[in-house]
XYZ file of C-alpha atoms in Angstrom:
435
model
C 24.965 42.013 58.034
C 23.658 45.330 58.285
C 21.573 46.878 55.158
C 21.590 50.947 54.560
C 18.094 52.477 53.939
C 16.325 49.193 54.851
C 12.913 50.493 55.297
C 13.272 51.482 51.323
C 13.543 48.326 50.400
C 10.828 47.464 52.344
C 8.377 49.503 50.556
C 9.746 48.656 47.042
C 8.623 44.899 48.082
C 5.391 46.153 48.902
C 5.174 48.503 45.791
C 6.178 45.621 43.479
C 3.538 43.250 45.296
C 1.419 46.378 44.129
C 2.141 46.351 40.552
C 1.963 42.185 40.439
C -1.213 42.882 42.270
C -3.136 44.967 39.568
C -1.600 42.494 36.742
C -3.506 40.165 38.786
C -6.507 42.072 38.473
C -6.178 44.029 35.106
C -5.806 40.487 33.245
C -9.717 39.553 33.139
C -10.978 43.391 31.971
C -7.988 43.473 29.347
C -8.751 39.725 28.138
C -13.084 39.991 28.429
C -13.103 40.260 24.824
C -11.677 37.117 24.313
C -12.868 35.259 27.152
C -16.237 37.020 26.243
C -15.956 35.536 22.641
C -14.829 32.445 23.568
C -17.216 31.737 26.388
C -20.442 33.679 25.669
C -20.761 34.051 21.932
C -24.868 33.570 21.685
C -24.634 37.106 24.132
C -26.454 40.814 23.115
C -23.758 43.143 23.578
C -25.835 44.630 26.880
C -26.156 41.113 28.034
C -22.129 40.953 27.657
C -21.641 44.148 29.453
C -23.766 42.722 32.543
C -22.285 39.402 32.702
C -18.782 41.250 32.869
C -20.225 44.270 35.794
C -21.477 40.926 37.642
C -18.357 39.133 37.894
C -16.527 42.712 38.536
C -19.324 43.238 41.387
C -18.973 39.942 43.139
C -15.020 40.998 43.225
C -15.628 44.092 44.917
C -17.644 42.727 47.107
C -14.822 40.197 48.057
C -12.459 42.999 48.097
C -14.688 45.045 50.472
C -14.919 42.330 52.973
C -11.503 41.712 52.223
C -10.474 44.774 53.868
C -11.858 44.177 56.952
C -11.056 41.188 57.652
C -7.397 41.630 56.469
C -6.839 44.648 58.485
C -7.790 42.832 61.544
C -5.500 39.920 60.258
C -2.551 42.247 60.159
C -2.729 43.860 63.439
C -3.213 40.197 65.205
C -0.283 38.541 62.639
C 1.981 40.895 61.693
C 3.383 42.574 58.405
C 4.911 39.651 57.734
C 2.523 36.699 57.797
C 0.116 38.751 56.605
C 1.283 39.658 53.049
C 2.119 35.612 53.206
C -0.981 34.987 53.259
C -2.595 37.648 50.662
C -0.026 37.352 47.953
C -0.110 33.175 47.993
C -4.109 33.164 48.289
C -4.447 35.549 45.060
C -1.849 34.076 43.339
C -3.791 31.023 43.712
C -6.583 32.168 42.670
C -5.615 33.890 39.644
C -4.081 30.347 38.205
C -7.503 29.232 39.004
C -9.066 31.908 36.648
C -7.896 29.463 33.669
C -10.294 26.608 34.658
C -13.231 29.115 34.716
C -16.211 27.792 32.144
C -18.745 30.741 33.283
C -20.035 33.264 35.181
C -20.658 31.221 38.029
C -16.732 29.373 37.878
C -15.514 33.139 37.375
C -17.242 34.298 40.537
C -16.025 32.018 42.847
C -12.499 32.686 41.509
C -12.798 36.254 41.556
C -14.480 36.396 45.359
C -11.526 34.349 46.112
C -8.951 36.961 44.427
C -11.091 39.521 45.894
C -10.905 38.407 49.441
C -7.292 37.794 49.115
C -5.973 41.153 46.996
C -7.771 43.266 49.571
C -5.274 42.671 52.110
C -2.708 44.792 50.234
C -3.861 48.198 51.567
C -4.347 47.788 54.937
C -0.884 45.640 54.963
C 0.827 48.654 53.426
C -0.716 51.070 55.270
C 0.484 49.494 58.245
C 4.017 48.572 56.950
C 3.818 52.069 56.189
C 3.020 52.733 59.422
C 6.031 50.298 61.233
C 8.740 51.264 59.187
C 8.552 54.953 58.491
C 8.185 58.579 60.496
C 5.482 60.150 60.539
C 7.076 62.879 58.313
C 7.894 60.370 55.611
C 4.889 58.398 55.620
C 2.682 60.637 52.704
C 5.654 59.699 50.372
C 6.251 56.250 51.200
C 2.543 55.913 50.734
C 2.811 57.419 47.020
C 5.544 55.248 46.554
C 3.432 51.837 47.160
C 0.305 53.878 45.781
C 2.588 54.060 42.804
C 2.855 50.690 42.176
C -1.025 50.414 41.632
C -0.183 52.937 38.518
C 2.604 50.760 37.270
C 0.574 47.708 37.303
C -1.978 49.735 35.117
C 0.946 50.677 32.795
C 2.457 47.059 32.859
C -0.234 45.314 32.863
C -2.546 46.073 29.358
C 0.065 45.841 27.275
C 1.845 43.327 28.458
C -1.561 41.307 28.389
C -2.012 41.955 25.113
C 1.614 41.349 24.191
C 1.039 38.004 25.836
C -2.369 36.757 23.770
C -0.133 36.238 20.627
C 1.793 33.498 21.702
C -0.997 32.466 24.899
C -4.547 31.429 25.482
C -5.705 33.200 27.755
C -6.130 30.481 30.134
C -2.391 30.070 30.129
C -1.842 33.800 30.346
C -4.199 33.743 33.689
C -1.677 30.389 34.865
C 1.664 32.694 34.165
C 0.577 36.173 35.909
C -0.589 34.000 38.420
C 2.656 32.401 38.984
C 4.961 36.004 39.238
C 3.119 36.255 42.699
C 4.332 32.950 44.469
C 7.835 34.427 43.238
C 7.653 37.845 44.903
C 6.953 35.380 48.339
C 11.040 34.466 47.998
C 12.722 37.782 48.716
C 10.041 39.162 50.971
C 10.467 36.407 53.578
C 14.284 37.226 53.405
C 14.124 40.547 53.601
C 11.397 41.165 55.809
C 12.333 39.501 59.334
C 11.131 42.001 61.926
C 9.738 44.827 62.361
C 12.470 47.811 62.615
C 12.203 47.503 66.399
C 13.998 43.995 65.978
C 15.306 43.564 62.331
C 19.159 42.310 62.542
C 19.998 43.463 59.370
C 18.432 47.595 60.192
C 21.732 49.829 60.774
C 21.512 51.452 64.625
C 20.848 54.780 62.886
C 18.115 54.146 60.566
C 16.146 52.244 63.661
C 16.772 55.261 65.944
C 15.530 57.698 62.949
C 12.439 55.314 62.550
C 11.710 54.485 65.900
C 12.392 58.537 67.068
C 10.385 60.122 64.178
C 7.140 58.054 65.149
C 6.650 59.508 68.525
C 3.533 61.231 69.295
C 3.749 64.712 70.556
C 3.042 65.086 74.018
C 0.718 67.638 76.013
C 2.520 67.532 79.157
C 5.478 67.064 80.715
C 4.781 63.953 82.354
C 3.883 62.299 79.768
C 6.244 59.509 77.779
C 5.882 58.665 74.450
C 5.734 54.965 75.060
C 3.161 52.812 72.382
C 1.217 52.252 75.287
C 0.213 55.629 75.682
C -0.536 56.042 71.833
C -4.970 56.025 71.430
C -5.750 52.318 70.129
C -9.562 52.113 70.433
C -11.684 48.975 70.488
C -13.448 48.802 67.662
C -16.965 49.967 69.224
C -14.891 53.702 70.653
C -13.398 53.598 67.193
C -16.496 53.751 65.318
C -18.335 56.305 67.628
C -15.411 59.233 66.780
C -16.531 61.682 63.924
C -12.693 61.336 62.747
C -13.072 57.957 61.924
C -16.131 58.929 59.865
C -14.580 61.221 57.946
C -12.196 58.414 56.645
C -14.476 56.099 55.862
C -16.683 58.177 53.988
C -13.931 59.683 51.936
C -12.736 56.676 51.510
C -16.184 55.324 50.058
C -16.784 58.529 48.284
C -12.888 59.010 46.593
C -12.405 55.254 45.457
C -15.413 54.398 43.152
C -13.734 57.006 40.733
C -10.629 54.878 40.529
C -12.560 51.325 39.732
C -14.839 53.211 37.318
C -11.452 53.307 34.932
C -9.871 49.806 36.351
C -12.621 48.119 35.005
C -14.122 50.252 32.130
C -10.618 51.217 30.307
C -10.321 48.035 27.951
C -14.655 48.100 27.875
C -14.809 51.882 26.991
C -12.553 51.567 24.387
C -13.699 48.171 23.173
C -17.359 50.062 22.791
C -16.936 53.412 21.766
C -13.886 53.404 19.299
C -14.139 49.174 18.840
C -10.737 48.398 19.819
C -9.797 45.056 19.977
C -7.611 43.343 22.709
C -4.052 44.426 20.837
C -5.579 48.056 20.117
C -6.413 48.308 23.547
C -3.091 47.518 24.024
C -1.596 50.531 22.569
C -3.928 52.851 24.282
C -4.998 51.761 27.622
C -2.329 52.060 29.793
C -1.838 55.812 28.961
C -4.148 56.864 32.101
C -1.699 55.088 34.451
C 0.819 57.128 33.421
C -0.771 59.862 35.127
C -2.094 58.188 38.066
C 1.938 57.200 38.686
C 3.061 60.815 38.271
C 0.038 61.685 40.475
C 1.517 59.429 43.593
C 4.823 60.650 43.028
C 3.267 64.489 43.197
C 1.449 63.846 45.876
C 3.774 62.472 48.387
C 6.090 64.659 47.408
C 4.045 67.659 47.991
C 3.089 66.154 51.372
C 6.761 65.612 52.458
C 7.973 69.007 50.815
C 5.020 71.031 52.753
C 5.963 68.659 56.236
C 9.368 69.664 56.296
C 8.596 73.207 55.515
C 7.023 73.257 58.963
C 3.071 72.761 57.523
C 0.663 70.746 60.354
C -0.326 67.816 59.143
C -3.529 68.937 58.519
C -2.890 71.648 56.886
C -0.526 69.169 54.812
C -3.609 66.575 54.006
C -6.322 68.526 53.579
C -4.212 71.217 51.106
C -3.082 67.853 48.500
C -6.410 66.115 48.924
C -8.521 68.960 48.001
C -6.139 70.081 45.419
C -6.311 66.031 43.481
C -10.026 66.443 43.938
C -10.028 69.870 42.046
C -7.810 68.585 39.355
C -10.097 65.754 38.990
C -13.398 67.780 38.704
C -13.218 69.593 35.486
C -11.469 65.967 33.762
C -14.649 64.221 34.629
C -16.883 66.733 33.038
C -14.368 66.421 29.724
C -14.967 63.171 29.480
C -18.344 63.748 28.129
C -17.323 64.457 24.406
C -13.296 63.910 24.334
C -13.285 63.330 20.655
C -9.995 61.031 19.649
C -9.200 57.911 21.848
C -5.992 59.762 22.240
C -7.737 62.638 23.442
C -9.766 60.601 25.847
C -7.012 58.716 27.087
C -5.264 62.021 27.902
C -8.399 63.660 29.649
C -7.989 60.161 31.821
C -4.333 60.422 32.664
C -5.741 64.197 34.265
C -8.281 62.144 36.174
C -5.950 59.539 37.706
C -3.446 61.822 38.233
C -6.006 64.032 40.586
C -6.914 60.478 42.135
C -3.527 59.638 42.976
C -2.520 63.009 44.521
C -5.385 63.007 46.353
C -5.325 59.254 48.162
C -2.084 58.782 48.943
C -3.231 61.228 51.848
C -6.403 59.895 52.275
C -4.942 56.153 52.985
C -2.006 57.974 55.348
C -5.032 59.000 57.188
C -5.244 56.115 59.639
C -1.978 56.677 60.887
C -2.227 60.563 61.419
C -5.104 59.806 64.148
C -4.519 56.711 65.629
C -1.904 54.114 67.375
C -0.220 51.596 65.278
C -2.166 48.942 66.968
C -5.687 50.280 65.357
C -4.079 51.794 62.085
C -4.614 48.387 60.588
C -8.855 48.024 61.669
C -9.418 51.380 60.702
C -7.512 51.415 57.290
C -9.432 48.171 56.981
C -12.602 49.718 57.524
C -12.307 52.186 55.573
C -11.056 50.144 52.281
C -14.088 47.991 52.925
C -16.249 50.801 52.617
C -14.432 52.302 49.642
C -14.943 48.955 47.755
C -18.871 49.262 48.983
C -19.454 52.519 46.564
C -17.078 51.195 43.716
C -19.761 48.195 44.202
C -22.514 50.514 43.921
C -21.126 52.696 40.767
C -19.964 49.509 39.081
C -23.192 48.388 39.067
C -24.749 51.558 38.019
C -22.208 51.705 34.848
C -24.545 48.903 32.411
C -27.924 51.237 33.165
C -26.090 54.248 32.592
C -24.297 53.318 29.599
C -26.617 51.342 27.599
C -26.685 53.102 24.986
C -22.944 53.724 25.019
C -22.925 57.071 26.234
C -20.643 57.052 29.363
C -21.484 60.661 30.394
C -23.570 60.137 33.281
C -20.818 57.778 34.764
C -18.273 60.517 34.437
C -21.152 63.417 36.095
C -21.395 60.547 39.299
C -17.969 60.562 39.197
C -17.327 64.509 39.732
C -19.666 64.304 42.273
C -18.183 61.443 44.414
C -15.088 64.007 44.339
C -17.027 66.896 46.170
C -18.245 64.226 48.562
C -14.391 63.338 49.339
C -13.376 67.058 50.022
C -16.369 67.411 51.952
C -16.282 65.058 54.292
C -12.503 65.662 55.003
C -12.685 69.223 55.868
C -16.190 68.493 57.805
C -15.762 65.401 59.793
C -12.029 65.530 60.701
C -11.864 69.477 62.392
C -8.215 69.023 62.883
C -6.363 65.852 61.591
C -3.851 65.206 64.711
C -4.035 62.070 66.866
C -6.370 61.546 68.521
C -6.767 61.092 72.457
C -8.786 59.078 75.041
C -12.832 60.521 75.139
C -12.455 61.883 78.411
């Protein structure tokens, strides 16, 4: 059997494992004031607030760590194995979430979720990486990216659709269960990579295969995998390039948490919505963070087949996300309505998504497929290190419910990102052997 445009039905499985992966996560933030009610009821509001950035900090944590080692996992496993082994382990774990009786009970089952949902990114970016060209990759990337913005969508309301006829320890136990599901057609559809897969067509492979060859600097040199730049760690980590990942990475992807875990709080506090009014309104900013992946693979492929570098191509839709993102921030410090501020939000995520969906593809533009993974790994791990630090920053800031200051970090985490693109990574190309 022999299955047309398999390498798009690849990255569907990964986008969907996407969207079941933010239920996963949206589900606490969405049901805290329940939980918080039902759990913590002798709580100050403030104290609330703290209990719920702790439990949101030890899962970053998790997450960062989970980056690192995951990427590592998936360059010594495979594509394969390794999204077995993510998508069961946070599965698990969010089941678990519906014996939690505290903070402590909640951390443990959110370092576990943490640990495990983290392997997502660098496993996409290095399915990404296996079954597309180069000159696909930015929208393949948006498309998976995507699925982050559907989950958002998906995942508030139907949460709150859910609490009338569920506890929410049993709505933890069903969420938990759609991801031990999604394990069913990804084993059967995902045997090989492309090199290998019986079911690829001769043409797609050759397409594949063909359009992720380096280009060469001489005439004697082949364009075999061995001869593509996979570092050790140590060489990796002493390159300037590799930097300039990383720190856009850390700088970019606070701005993203501060509205994955603040949405349902925000709105709780300043316009005291409850979990079904939250419902109605907070999965309005992931309609722009969608439309922003879309965009910005789209732009990325458009400007690539156009004949555009691919620096030129990166550093044109990152800085223009950033840019959008800027003045949205700022906005957010008296957007009037909760409609209003939900639309000022869609703007933000939006910028976000146009702008990582290049940032992630970043990996592969300078390295071999064998290091994409540690690298994409690294730099995830250090992402989830400054949404650690912000997160934690948010109960200070907004004490007294003003969430200005957040929003001010925030536009300035976005200048970092440009920066550190355009001065760290001269010409994004791969990259070759320190002579």
């Amino acid at each position: 059997m022999k299955l047309t445009g398999l390498r798009w039905w690849v990255i569907a499985l990964i986008a969907l494992a996407t969207i079941i992966n933010y239920i996963d996560r949206q589900a606490l933030s969405v049901l805290w004031p329940e939980i918080v009610e039902d759990l913590f009821p002798d709580e100050s509001a403030l104290e609330r607030k703290q209990i719920y950035a702790n439990i949101s900090i030890i899962f970053v944590f998790a997450y960062a760590f989970g980056q690192a080692i995951f990427g590592k996992i998936f360059d010594w496993v495979g594509t394969r194995i390794g999204f077995v082994l993510a998508i069961g382990v946070w599965s698990l774990a969010t089941v678990a979430h519906a014996f939690a009786q505290g903070m402590l009970s909640f951390g443990i089952f959110r370092a576990i979720l943490g640990v495990a949902e983290a392997g997502n990114w660098p496993g996409a970016t290095k399915g990404n990486a296996e079954w597309f060209p180069i000159k696909e990759r930015a929208l393949a990337q948006g498309i998976f990216n995507s699925g982050a913005a559907i989950g958002g969508i998906v995942a508030i309301p139907l949460i709150a659709f859910l609490t009338i006829y569920f506890s929410w320890q049993m709505i933890f136990v069903v969420v938990g269960l759609v991801g031990l599901l999604w394990l069913i057609p990804w084993l059967i559809l995902v045997k090989a990579p492309p090199g290998s897969h019986p079911w690829i067509t001769d043409a797609e492979k050759e397409y594949i295969l063909t359009g992720q060859k380096r280009p060469t600097t001489s005439e004697n040199e082949t364009d075999s995998e061995e001869e593509e730049y996979n570092p050790s760690t140590k060489e990796l980590l002493s390159r300037k390039q590799s930097w300039g990942v990383i720190i856009a990475s850390a700088a970019i992807d606070p701005i993203w948490w501060l509205f994955v875990f603040w949405i349902p709080i925000y709105l709780n506090e300043v316009y005291a919505m409850d979990v079904k009014s939250i419902g109605i309104y907070g999965w309005v900013p992931y309609v722009g963070a969608m439309f922003g992946a879309w965009f910005g693979g789209l732009l990325a492929q458009n400007r690539l087949k156009a004949g555009w570098s691919a620096d030129k191509t990166r550093k044109l839709t990152i800085t223009l996300g950033c840019l959008i993102m800027l003045p949205a921030l700022l906005a957010m410090a008296n957007p009037g309505a909760p409609s209003i501020a939900v639309m000022i939000m869609a703007v933000i995520l939006f910028g976000f998504q146009t702008a990582i969906g290049n940032v992630q593809t970043l990996p592969s533009d300078l390295l071999g497929k064998k290091a994409v993974g540690t690298l994409a790994g690294f730099s995830g791990m250090a992402a989830k290190l400054g949404a650690v630090g912000l997160t934690s920053l948010v109960p200070i800031l907004t004490a007294d419910g003003n969430y200005t200051p957040a929003f001010v970090i925030g536009a300035s985490l976005a200048i970092i990102a440009m920066a550190s693109v355009w001065l760290l990574i001269p010409k994004i190309e791969p990259l070759t052997k320190l002579k």
